[in-house]
Each structure stands twice: as structure tokens, then as C-alpha cells.
Amino acid sequence: MLERLHAMLKGLERRARGSFGRDMSTPWGRALVWLNFNLFDHAFLRTFWTNFDKVADGVYRSNHPGPRRLARWKADGIKGVLNLRGANKAPPWLLEKGACDRLGLDLRVAKIYARKAAQPDELLSLIQAMRDMPKPFVMHCKSGADRAGLAAALYALVIDGQPLTEARKHLSWRYLHSRATRTGIVDHILDHYEARADQDKSFEDWLRSDYDPAIVKQSFRRLPRGTAGEGRIA
């Protein structure tokens, strides 16, 4: 009963979210975009809480910025923004794209996921996108916890050459990430790399030759709920 009620409420929210806030051509339309951004994307919660942190020299992570924060980043010398949520016609993207265009920020997209294992080409594309970004740049998802955490960990591991133990610190409670929930599947990708990759095989080579998101998904589902401890493979 509770699951059905929750599904019904989520469906109502999706329909309400998509019912307005897609027109940036008029002042009233832009006001509705802004209202939708704050109401359904919870942007008002990110006004003072940014989840901003340094990943490496010239590389930072954050939750989804609004236009004012993008302007502050520009003033602070940021050159690029890497969006991990994807480009669409929803208010978060419309506001970000418009602000970056006005400010001259280089906005790029590398979509990944918080609750499912990305495909090998998606992770390889993310790594290449981070290599190609102009520095300094900021990568972000919605909350800056899960997708931004995975991207930051991959940057630290693959591009900055940090040990896996250090890279994993970007997926922690410090950023409000919990591996004991469905978002723990992003940690589980690293678990499989650590447990099954050859010692001399790079993460990128492992993605190309050994990584199977279906196996990661099945293994994660077999873990006891709420106990997805680091390094566990089921």
C-alpha cells in the first residue's frame, strides 16, 4: 500500500514538474522556469549549501549551481562547467545554459547516473570530457553527492594518479553520499575494479575489457540491504 502511494505521488510530481517552466522567451516564462527550478529541483536548498570542494589543481566539484553562483565562479576565474545530469529542456538546464552563454563559461555535458551502473562508453566519455575541460573547471550533478562523487573519484584515480583509497574519499558522508542506499552502486563499480582487475591494468583498460554493468548490478542487488560495505562483492 505504501509503495503504491509513493509511486502515485511520484507520478503526480513528475506531471506537475513537466506542466510548466519550459519557456525562456518572455519575462513570465522565465519566472515560471525559476519557480519550477526552486520548487521541484529544490534549488532553494542549494542557496547556502553548495557541496563545493577541490578535487585536484584546477578541478572542483559542486551541487547544481544557479545563475548567481555561476556568475561568482566566473568572477573567481572558473572557465568551464561540466554538467553530469544531461542536457534537456527542463528548468535546471535552461537556466544553466542561459547563464553560461551570457557569462562566457564553457558548458559541457557528460551524463552519468546515481542509482545504476553506467555503460563502459559513458564512463570512458566522462573521463575524456574531464581531460578535455578547460581549467579551472567545476563538475556538478544535482546534490553534488553521488554522480559528482563518482566523477571526482575517477578524476583523482585516472587523471590525477591518486591511489584508489584516496580517490574513494570523494564518495563519503562528507558530501552526503551513502553507499548503504541505492546510490552505493557507484561505489560498487570501484569495488569490482579493485577486486577483479589485474594489478597492472588501468581503470580505462579495465572498462574496455572487463567491466560489465549487468554483473555489477546483479552483485549489488545480492548485498544485504543497508550493509554495502567497502570492497564487498556478492
Coordinates of N, CA and C in Angstrom, one line a residue:
M1 N 0.8 -1.2 0.0 CA 0.0 0.0 0.0 C 0.9 1.3 0.0
L2 N 1.9 1.3 0.9 CA 2.7 2.4 1.0 C 3.5 2.6 -0.3
E3 N 4.0 1.5 -0.9 CA 4.7 1.6 -2.2 C 3.9 2.2 -3.3
R4 N 2.6 1.7 -3.3 CA 1.7 2.2 -4.3 C 1.4 3.7 -4.1
L5 N 1.3 4.1 -2.9 CA 1.0 5.5 -2.6 C 2.2 6.4 -3.0
H6 N 3.4 5.9 -2.7 CA 4.6 6.6 -3.0 C 4.8 6.7 -4.5
A7 N 4.5 5.6 -5.3 CA 4.6 5.7 -6.7 C 3.6 6.7 -7.3
M8 N 2.3 6.7 -6.7 CA 1.3 7.6 -7.2 C 1.8 9.1 -7.0
L9 N 2.3 9.4 -5.8 CA 2.8 10.7 -5.5 C 3.9 11.1 -6.4
K10 N 4.8 10.2 -6.7 CA 5.9 10.5 -7.6 C 5.4 10.8 -9.0
G11 N 4.4 10.0 -9.4 CA 3.8 10.3 -10.7 C 3.2 11.7 -10.8
L12 N 2.5 12.0 -9.8 CA 1.9 13.4 -9.7 C 2.9 14.5 -9.7
E13 N 4.0 14.2 -9.0 CA 5.1 15.2 -9.0 C 5.7 15.4 -10.4
R14 N 6.0 14.2 -11.1 CA 6.5 14.3 -12.4 C 5.6 15.1 -13.4
R15 N 4.3 14.8 -13.3 CA 3.4 15.5 -14.2 C 3.4 17.0 -13.9
A16 N 3.4 17.4 -12.6 CA 3.4 18.8 -12.2 C 4.7 19.5 -12.6
R17 N 5.8 18.7 -12.5 CA 7.1 19.3 -12.8 C 7.1 19.6 -14.3
G18 N 6.6 18.7 -15.1 CA 6.6 18.9 -16.6 C 5.5 19.8 -17.1
S19 N 4.6 20.3 -16.3 CA 3.5 21.1 -16.8 C 3.8 22.5 -17.0
F20 N 4.9 23.0 -16.5 CA 5.3 24.4 -16.8 C 6.8 24.6 -16.6
G21 N 7.3 25.8 -17.0 CA 8.7 26.1 -16.9 C 9.6 25.6 -18.0
R22 N 9.1 25.8 -19.2 CA 9.9 25.4 -20.4 C 10.1 26.5 -21.4
D23 N 9.6 27.7 -21.0 CA 9.7 28.9 -22.0 C 10.6 30.0 -21.4
M24 N 11.7 30.2 -22.0 CA 12.6 31.3 -21.6 C 12.4 32.6 -22.4
S25 N 11.4 32.6 -23.3 CA 11.3 33.7 -24.2 C 10.7 35.0 -23.7
T26 N 10.0 34.9 -22.6 CA 9.2 36.0 -22.0 C 9.6 36.2 -20.5
P27 N 9.4 37.3 -19.9 CA 9.6 37.5 -18.5 C 8.8 36.6 -17.7
W28 N 7.5 36.4 -18.0 CA 6.6 35.5 -17.3 C 7.1 34.0 -17.4
G29 N 7.5 33.7 -18.6 CA 8.0 32.3 -18.8 C 9.3 32.1 -18.0
R30 N 10.2 33.0 -18.0 CA 11.4 32.9 -17.2 C 11.1 32.8 -15.7
A31 N 10.1 33.5 -15.3 CA 9.7 33.5 -13.8 C 9.2 32.1 -13.5
L32 N 8.4 31.5 -14.4 CA 7.9 30.1 -14.2 C 9.0 29.1 -14.2
V33 N 10.0 29.3 -15.1 CA 11.2 28.4 -15.1 C 11.9 28.5 -13.7
W34 N 12.1 29.7 -13.2 CA 12.7 29.9 -11.9 C 11.9 29.3 -10.8
L35 N 10.6 29.4 -10.8 CA 9.7 28.8 -9.8 C 9.9 27.3 -9.9
N36 N 9.8 26.7 -11.0 CA 10.0 25.2 -11.2 C 11.3 24.8 -10.7
F37 N 12.4 25.5 -11.0 CA 13.7 25.2 -10.6 C 13.8 25.1 -9.1
N38 N 13.2 26.0 -8.4 CA 13.2 26.1 -6.9 C 12.3 25.1 -6.3
L39 N 11.1 24.9 -6.9 CA 10.1 24.1 -6.3 C 10.4 22.6 -6.5
F40 N 10.7 22.2 -7.7 CA 10.9 20.7 -8.0 C 12.3 20.3 -8.0
D41 N 13.2 21.2 -8.3 CA 14.6 20.8 -8.3 C 15.3 21.1 -6.9
H42 N 14.5 21.7 -6.0 CA 15.0 22.1 -4.7 C 16.2 23.0 -4.7
A43 N 16.2 23.9 -5.6 CA 17.3 24.8 -5.8 C 17.4 25.7 -4.5
F44 N 16.3 26.0 -3.9 CA 16.4 26.9 -2.7 C 17.3 26.3 -1.6
L45 N 17.3 25.0 -1.5 CA 18.2 24.3 -0.5 C 19.6 24.5 -0.8
R46 N 20.0 24.8 -2.1 CA 21.4 24.9 -2.5 C 21.8 26.4 -2.5
T47 N 21.0 27.3 -2.0 CA 21.4 28.7 -1.9 C 22.7 28.9 -1.1
F48 N 22.7 28.3 0.1 CA 23.8 28.4 1.0 C 24.6 27.1 1.2
W49 N 24.0 26.0 0.8 CA 24.8 24.7 0.8 C 25.1 24.3 -0.6
T50 N 26.4 24.4 -0.9 CA 26.9 24.2 -2.3 C 27.6 22.8 -2.5
N51 N 28.0 22.2 -1.4 CA 28.8 20.9 -1.5 C 30.0 21.1 -2.4
F52 N 30.6 22.3 -2.4 CA 31.7 22.6 -3.2 C 33.0 22.2 -2.5
D53 N 33.9 21.6 -3.3 CA 35.2 21.1 -2.8 C 36.2 21.0 -3.9
K54 N 37.5 21.0 -3.6 CA 38.5 20.8 -4.6 C 38.8 19.3 -4.8
V55 N 39.0 18.9 -6.1 CA 39.3 17.6 -6.4 C 40.8 17.4 -6.7
A56 N 41.3 18.4 -7.5 CA 42.7 18.4 -7.8 C 43.0 19.9 -8.2
D57 N 44.2 20.2 -8.6 CA 44.5 21.5 -9.0 C 43.7 21.9 -10.2
G58 N 42.9 23.0 -10.1 CA 42.1 23.5 -11.2 C 40.8 22.7 -11.4
V59 N 40.5 21.8 -10.5 CA 39.3 20.9 -10.7 C 38.5 20.9 -9.4
Y60 N 37.2 21.2 -9.5 CA 36.3 21.3 -8.3 C 35.0 20.6 -8.6
R61 N 34.3 20.3 -7.5 CA 33.0 19.6 -7.6 C 32.0 20.4 -6.8
S62 N 30.7 20.2 -7.1 CA 29.7 21.0 -6.5 C 28.3 20.4 -6.8
N63 N 27.3 21.0 -6.1 CA 25.9 20.6 -6.5 C 25.5 21.6 -7.6
H64 N 24.3 21.5 -8.1 CA 23.8 22.2 -9.2 C 23.8 23.7 -8.9
P65 N 24.5 24.5 -9.7 CA 24.5 26.0 -9.4 C 23.4 26.7 -10.1
G66 N 23.0 27.8 -9.4 CA 22.1 28.7 -10.1 C 22.8 29.8 -10.8
P67 N 22.2 30.7 -11.5 CA 22.9 31.7 -12.3 C 23.8 32.6 -11.4
R68 N 23.4 33.0 -10.2 CA 24.2 33.8 -9.4 C 25.5 33.1 -9.0
R69 N 25.4 31.9 -8.7 CA 26.7 31.2 -8.3 C 27.6 31.0 -9.6
L70 N 27.0 30.8 -10.7 CA 27.8 30.7 -11.9 C 28.5 32.0 -12.2
A71 N 27.8 33.1 -11.9 CA 28.5 34.4 -12.0 C 29.6 34.6 -11.1
R72 N 29.5 34.1 -9.8 CA 30.6 34.2 -8.8 C 31.7 33.3 -9.3
W73 N 31.4 32.1 -9.8 CA 32.5 31.3 -10.3 C 33.3 32.0 -11.5
K74 N 32.6 32.6 -12.4 CA 33.2 33.3 -13.4 C 34.1 34.4 -12.9
A75 N 33.6 35.1 -11.9 CA 34.5 36.2 -11.3 C 35.7 35.6 -10.6
D76 N 35.6 34.4 -10.1 CA 36.7 33.7 -9.4 C 37.7 33.1 -10.4
G77 N 37.4 33.2 -11.7 CA 38.3 32.6 -12.6 C 38.0 31.3 -13.2
I78 N 36.8 30.7 -12.9 CA 36.4 29.4 -13.4 C 36.1 29.6 -14.9
K79 N 36.6 28.7 -15.7 CA 36.5 28.7 -17.2 C 35.4 27.8 -17.7
G80 N 35.3 26.6 -17.1 CA 34.4 25.6 -17.6 C 33.5 25.0 -16.6
V81 N 32.4 24.4 -17.0 CA 31.4 23.8 -16.2 C 31.1 22.4 -16.8
L82 N 31.2 21.3 -16.1 CA 30.8 20.0 -16.6 C 29.6 19.5 -15.9
N83 N 28.5 19.4 -16.7 CA 27.2 19.0 -16.2 C 27.1 17.5 -16.3
L84 N 26.9 16.8 -15.2 CA 26.8 15.4 -15.1 C 25.3 14.9 -15.2
R85 N 24.4 15.8 -15.3 CA 23.0 15.4 -15.3 C 22.4 15.2 -16.7
G86 N 23.0 15.9 -17.7 CA 22.5 15.7 -19.0 C 21.8 17.0 -19.5
A87 N 21.7 17.2 -20.8 CA 21.1 18.4 -21.4 C 19.7 18.0 -21.8
N88 N 18.7 18.9 -21.4 CA 17.3 18.6 -21.8 C 16.6 20.0 -21.8
K89 N 15.3 20.0 -21.8 CA 14.5 21.2 -21.8 C 14.0 21.5 -20.4
A90 N 14.5 20.9 -19.4 CA 14.0 21.2 -18.0 C 14.6 22.4 -17.5
P91 N 14.0 23.1 -16.5 CA 14.5 24.3 -15.9 C 15.9 24.3 -15.5
P92 N 16.4 23.3 -14.8 CA 17.8 23.4 -14.3 C 18.8 23.6 -15.5
W93 N 18.5 22.9 -16.6 CA 19.4 23.0 -17.8 C 19.2 24.3 -18.5
L94 N 17.9 24.8 -18.6 CA 17.7 26.0 -19.3 C 18.3 27.2 -18.6
L95 N 18.3 27.2 -17.3 CA 18.9 28.3 -16.5 C 20.4 28.3 -16.6
E96 N 20.9 27.1 -16.5 CA 22.4 26.9 -16.5 C 22.9 27.3 -17.9
K97 N 22.3 26.8 -19.0 CA 22.8 27.0 -20.3 C 22.7 28.5 -20.6
G98 N 21.6 29.2 -20.2 CA 21.4 30.6 -20.5 C 22.5 31.4 -19.8
A99 N 22.7 31.1 -18.5 CA 23.7 31.8 -17.7 C 25.1 31.6 -18.2
C100 N 25.5 30.4 -18.6 CA 26.8 30.1 -19.1 C 27.1 30.8 -20.4
D101 N 26.0 30.9 -21.3 CA 26.1 31.6 -22.5 C 26.4 33.0 -22.3
R102 N 25.7 33.6 -21.4 CA 25.8 35.1 -21.1 C 27.2 35.4 -20.5
L103 N 27.7 34.5 -19.6 CA 28.9 34.7 -18.9 C 30.2 34.3 -19.7
G104 N 30.0 33.5 -20.7 CA 31.1 33.0 -21.5 C 31.8 31.8 -20.8
L105 N 31.1 31.1 -20.0 CA 31.6 29.9 -19.4 C 31.4 28.7 -20.4
D106 N 32.4 27.9 -20.5 CA 32.4 26.7 -21.4 C 31.6 25.6 -20.7
L107 N 30.3 25.4 -21.1 CA 29.5 24.4 -20.5 C 29.5 23.1 -21.4
R108 N 29.8 22.0 -20.8 CA 29.8 20.7 -21.4 C 29.0 19.7 -20.6
V109 N 28.7 18.6 -21.2 CA 27.8 17.6 -20.6 C 28.5 16.2 -20.7
A110 N 28.4 15.5 -19.6 CA 28.8 14.0 -19.6 C 27.9 13.3 -18.6
K111 N 26.8 12.8 -19.1 CA 25.7 12.3 -18.3 C 26.1 10.9 -17.7
I112 N 26.0 10.8 -16.4 CA 26.1 9.5 -15.7 C 25.0 9.4 -14.7
Y113 N 25.0 8.4 -13.9 CA 23.8 8.0 -13.0 C 24.2 7.8 -11.6
A114 N 23.2 8.0 -10.7 CA 23.5 7.9 -9.3 C 23.0 6.5 -8.8
R115 N 22.0 5.9 -9.5 CA 21.4 4.7 -9.0 C 21.4 3.5 -10.0
K116 N 22.3 3.6 -11.0 CA 22.5 2.5 -11.8 C 23.9 2.5 -12.4
A117 N 24.5 1.4 -12.7 CA 25.8 1.3 -13.2 C 25.9 1.8 -14.7
A118 N 26.7 2.8 -14.9 CA 26.8 3.4 -16.3 C 27.4 2.4 -17.2
Q119 N 27.2 2.6 -18.5 CA 27.8 1.8 -19.5 C 29.3 2.1 -19.7
P120 N 30.1 1.2 -20.2 CA 31.5 1.5 -20.3 C 31.8 2.7 -21.1
D121 N 31.1 2.9 -22.2 CA 31.3 4.1 -23.1 C 30.9 5.4 -22.4
E122 N 30.0 5.3 -21.5 CA 29.6 6.5 -20.8 C 30.7 6.9 -19.8
L123 N 31.3 6.0 -19.1 CA 32.3 6.3 -18.2 C 33.6 6.7 -18.9
L124 N 33.9 6.1 -20.0 CA 35.0 6.5 -20.8 C 34.8 7.9 -21.4
S125 N 33.6 8.2 -21.8 CA 33.3 9.5 -22.3 C 33.5 10.6 -21.2
L126 N 33.0 10.2 -20.0 CA 33.2 11.1 -18.9 C 34.7 11.4 -18.6
I127 N 35.5 10.4 -18.6 CA 36.9 10.6 -18.3 C 37.5 11.5 -19.4
Q128 N 37.2 11.2 -20.7 CA 37.7 12.0 -21.8 C 37.2 13.5 -21.7
A129 N 36.0 13.6 -21.3 CA 35.4 15.0 -21.1 C 36.2 15.8 -20.0
M130 N 36.5 15.1 -18.9 CA 37.2 15.7 -17.9 C 38.7 16.1 -18.3
R131 N 39.2 15.2 -19.1 CA 40.6 15.5 -19.7 C 40.5 16.8 -20.6
D132 N 39.4 16.9 -21.3 CA 39.3 18.0 -22.3 C 38.9 19.3 -21.8
M133 N 38.3 19.3 -20.5 CA 37.8 20.5 -20.0 C 38.9 21.6 -19.8
P134 N 38.5 22.9 -20.1 CA 39.5 24.0 -19.8 C 39.5 24.2 -18.3
K135 N 40.7 24.4 -17.8 CA 40.9 24.6 -16.3 C 41.0 26.1 -16.0
P136 N 40.5 26.5 -14.8 CA 39.8 25.6 -13.8 C 38.4 25.4 -14.2
F137 N 37.9 24.2 -13.8 CA 36.5 23.9 -14.1 C 35.8 23.3 -12.9
V138 N 34.5 23.3 -12.9 CA 33.7 22.7 -11.9 C 32.8 21.6 -12.5
M139 N 32.8 20.4 -11.9 CA 31.8 19.4 -12.3 C 30.7 19.3 -11.3
H140 N 29.5 19.1 -11.7 CA 28.3 19.0 -10.8 C 27.3 18.1 -11.2
C141 N 26.5 17.6 -10.3 CA 25.3 16.9 -10.5 C 24.2 17.7 -9.8
K142 N 23.1 17.1 -9.3 CA 22.1 17.8 -8.6 C 22.5 18.2 -7.2
S143 N 22.8 17.2 -6.4 CA 23.2 17.4 -5.0 C 24.7 17.5 -4.8
G144 N 25.5 17.1 -5.7 CA 26.9 17.1 -5.6 C 27.4 15.9 -4.7
A145 N 26.6 14.9 -4.5 CA 27.0 13.8 -3.6 C 27.4 12.6 -4.3
D146 N 26.6 12.1 -5.3 CA 26.8 10.8 -5.9 C 27.4 10.8 -7.2
R147 N 26.8 11.4 -8.2 CA 27.4 11.5 -9.5 C 28.7 12.3 -9.5
A148 N 28.6 13.5 -8.8 CA 29.8 14.3 -8.7 C 30.9 13.6 -7.9
G149 N 30.5 12.7 -6.9 CA 31.4 12.0 -6.2 C 32.1 10.9 -7.0
L150 N 31.4 10.2 -7.9 CA 32.0 9.2 -8.8 C 32.9 9.9 -9.8
A151 N 32.4 11.0 -10.4 CA 33.3 11.7 -11.3 C 34.6 12.2 -10.7
A152 N 34.4 12.8 -9.5 CA 35.6 13.2 -8.8 C 36.6 12.1 -8.4
A153 N 36.0 10.9 -8.0 CA 36.9 9.8 -7.7 C 37.6 9.3 -9.0
L154 N 36.9 9.3 -10.1 CA 37.6 8.9 -11.4 C 38.6 9.9 -11.8
Y155 N 38.3 11.2 -11.6 CA 39.4 12.1 -12.0 C 40.6 11.9 -11.1
A156 N 40.4 11.8 -9.8 CA 41.5 11.6 -8.9 C 42.3 10.3 -9.2
L157 N 41.6 9.2 -9.6 CA 42.2 8.0 -9.8 C 42.9 7.9 -11.2
V158 N 42.2 8.3 -12.2 CA 42.6 8.1 -13.6 C 43.5 9.2 -14.1
I159 N 43.1 10.4 -13.8 CA 43.8 11.6 -14.4 C 44.8 12.2 -13.5
D160 N 44.5 12.3 -12.2 CA 45.5 12.8 -11.3 C 46.4 11.8 -10.7
G161 N 46.1 10.5 -10.9 CA 47.0 9.5 -10.5 C 47.0 9.2 -9.0
Q162 N 45.9 9.5 -8.3 CA 45.9 9.2 -6.9 C 45.6 7.8 -6.6
P163 N 46.0 7.2 -5.5 CA 45.6 5.8 -5.1 C 44.1 5.7 -5.0
L164 N 43.6 4.5 -5.2 CA 42.2 4.2 -5.2 C 41.6 4.6 -3.8
T165 N 42.4 4.3 -2.7 CA 41.9 4.6 -1.4 C 41.7 6.1 -1.2
E166 N 42.5 6.9 -1.8 CA 42.3 8.4 -1.8 C 41.2 8.8 -2.6
A167 N 41.1 8.2 -3.8 CA 40.0 8.6 -4.7 C 38.6 8.3 -4.1
R168 N 38.6 7.2 -3.4 CA 37.3 6.8 -2.8 C 36.8 7.8 -1.8
K169 N 37.6 8.7 -1.2 CA 37.2 9.7 -0.3 C 36.2 10.7 -0.8
H170 N 36.1 10.7 -2.2 CA 35.2 11.6 -2.8 C 33.8 11.0 -2.7
L171 N 33.6 9.8 -2.3 CA 32.3 9.1 -2.1 C 32.2 8.9 -0.6
S172 N 31.7 9.8 0.1 CA 31.7 9.7 1.6 C 30.5 10.6 2.1
W173 N 30.3 10.4 3.4 CA 29.3 11.1 4.1 C 29.6 12.6 4.2
R174 N 30.8 13.0 4.0 CA 31.2 14.4 3.9 C 30.4 15.1 2.9
Y175 N 30.1 14.4 1.8 CA 29.3 15.0 0.7 C 27.9 14.6 0.7
L176 N 27.5 13.9 1.8 CA 26.1 13.4 1.9 C 25.9 12.2 1.0
H177 N 26.9 11.5 0.7 CA 26.8 10.2 -0.1 C 26.8 9.0 0.8
S178 N 25.9 8.1 0.6 CA 25.8 6.9 1.4 C 25.8 5.7 0.5
R179 N 26.8 4.8 0.7 CA 26.8 3.6 -0.1 C 25.9 2.5 0.4
A180 N 25.2 2.8 1.5 CA 24.2 1.8 2.1 C 22.8 2.0 1.5
T181 N 22.7 2.9 0.5 CA 21.4 3.1 -0.2 C 21.6 2.7 -1.7
R182 N 20.7 3.0 -2.5 CA 20.8 2.6 -3.9 C 21.9 3.3 -4.6
T183 N 22.3 4.5 -4.1 CA 23.4 5.2 -4.7 C 24.8 4.5 -4.5
G184 N 24.8 3.5 -3.6 CA 26.0 2.8 -3.4 C 26.5 2.0 -4.6
I185 N 25.7 1.9 -5.6 CA 26.1 1.2 -6.8 C 27.3 1.9 -7.5
V186 N 27.4 3.2 -7.3 CA 28.6 3.9 -7.9 C 29.9 3.4 -7.1
D187 N 29.8 3.2 -5.8 CA 30.9 2.7 -5.1 C 31.3 1.3 -5.6
H188 N 30.2 0.5 -5.9 CA 30.3 -0.9 -6.3 C 31.1 -1.1 -7.6
I189 N 31.0 -0.1 -8.4 CA 31.9 -0.1 -9.7 C 33.3 -0.1 -9.3
L190 N 33.7 0.7 -8.3 CA 35.1 0.7 -7.8 C 35.4 -0.6 -7.1
D191 N 34.5 -1.1 -6.4 CA 34.7 -2.4 -5.7 C 35.1 -3.5 -6.7
H192 N 34.4 -3.5 -7.8 CA 34.7 -4.6 -8.8 C 36.0 -4.3 -9.5
Y193 N 36.4 -3.1 -9.7 CA 37.7 -2.8 -10.3 C 38.8 -3.2 -9.3
E194 N 38.6 -2.9 -8.1 CA 39.6 -3.2 -7.1 C 39.8 -4.7 -6.9
A195 N 38.6 -5.5 -6.9 CA 38.6 -6.9 -6.6 C 39.1 -7.8 -7.8
R196 N 38.7 -7.3 -9.0 CA 38.9 -8.2 -10.2 C 39.8 -7.7 -11.3
A197 N 40.3 -6.5 -11.2 CA 41.2 -6.1 -12.2 C 42.6 -6.6 -12.0
D198 N 43.4 -6.8 -13.1 CA 44.8 -7.1 -13.0 C 45.5 -6.0 -12.3
Q199 N 46.5 -6.3 -11.5 CA 47.2 -5.2 -10.8 C 47.8 -4.1 -11.7
D200 N 48.2 -4.5 -12.9 CA 48.8 -3.6 -13.8 C 47.9 -3.0 -14.8
K201 N 46.6 -3.3 -14.7 CA 45.6 -2.8 -15.7 C 45.0 -1.5 -15.2
S202 N 45.1 -0.5 -16.1 CA 44.5 0.8 -15.7 C 43.0 0.7 -15.7
F203 N 42.4 1.7 -15.0 CA 40.9 1.7 -14.9 C 40.3 1.8 -16.3
E204 N 40.8 2.6 -17.2 CA 40.3 2.7 -18.5 C 40.4 1.4 -19.3
D205 N 41.5 0.7 -19.2 CA 41.7 -0.6 -19.9 C 40.7 -1.6 -19.3
W206 N 40.5 -1.5 -18.0 CA 39.5 -2.4 -17.3 C 38.1 -2.2 -17.8
L207 N 37.7 -0.9 -18.0 CA 36.4 -0.5 -18.5 C 36.2 -1.1 -19.9
R208 N 37.3 -1.1 -20.7 CA 37.2 -1.5 -22.1 C 37.1 -3.1 -22.2
S209 N 37.8 -3.8 -21.3 CA 37.9 -5.2 -21.5 C 37.1 -6.1 -20.5
D210 N 36.9 -5.6 -19.3 CA 36.4 -6.4 -18.2 C 35.1 -5.9 -17.6
Y211 N 34.9 -4.6 -17.6 CA 33.7 -4.1 -16.9 C 32.4 -4.5 -17.5
D212 N 31.5 -5.0 -16.7 CA 30.1 -5.4 -17.2 C 29.1 -4.8 -16.2
P213 N 28.4 -3.7 -16.6 CA 27.4 -3.1 -15.7 C 26.4 -4.1 -15.2
A214 N 26.0 -5.0 -16.0 CA 25.0 -6.0 -15.6 C 25.5 -6.9 -14.4
I215 N 26.7 -7.2 -14.5 CA 27.3 -8.0 -13.4 C 27.4 -7.2 -12.1
V216 N 27.8 -5.9 -12.3 CA 27.8 -5.0 -11.1 C 26.5 -4.8 -10.5
K217 N 25.4 -4.7 -11.4 CA 24.1 -4.5 -10.9 C 23.6 -5.8 -10.1
Q218 N 23.8 -6.9 -10.7 CA 23.4 -8.2 -10.0 C 24.1 -8.4 -8.7
S219 N 25.4 -8.1 -8.7 CA 26.2 -8.2 -7.4 C 25.7 -7.3 -6.4
F220 N 25.4 -6.0 -6.8 CA 25.0 -5.0 -5.8 C 23.6 -5.4 -5.2
R221 N 22.8 -6.0 -6.0 CA 21.4 -6.4 -5.5 C 21.5 -7.6 -4.5
R222 N 22.6 -8.4 -4.6 CA 22.7 -9.5 -3.7 C 23.3 -9.1 -2.4
L223 N 23.9 -7.9 -2.3 CA 24.4 -7.5 -1.0 C 23.3 -7.3 0.0
P224 N 23.5 -7.6 1.3 CA 22.4 -7.3 2.3 C 22.1 -5.9 2.3
R225 N 20.8 -5.6 2.3 CA 20.3 -4.2 2.3 C 20.9 -3.4 3.5
G226 N 21.4 -2.2 3.1 CA 21.9 -1.3 4.1 C 23.3 -1.7 4.7
T227 N 23.9 -2.7 4.1 CA 25.3 -3.1 4.6 C 26.3 -3.2 3.4
A228 N 26.2 -2.3 2.4 CA 27.0 -2.4 1.3 C 28.4 -1.8 1.6
G229 N 29.1 -2.6 2.4 CA 30.4 -2.1 2.9 C 31.5 -2.1 1.8
E230 N 32.5 -1.3 2.0 CA 33.5 -1.0 1.0 C 34.2 -2.4 0.7
G231 N 34.3 -2.6 -0.6 CA 35.1 -3.7 -1.1 C 34.3 -5.0 -1.2
R232 N 33.0 -5.1 -0.7 CA 32.2 -6.3 -0.7 C 31.7 -6.6 -2.1
I233 N 31.9 -7.9 -2.6 CA 31.5 -8.4 -3.8 C 30.6 -9.6 -3.5
A234 N 29.3 -9.5 -4.0 CA 28.4 -10.6 -3.8 C 28.3 -11.4 -5.1

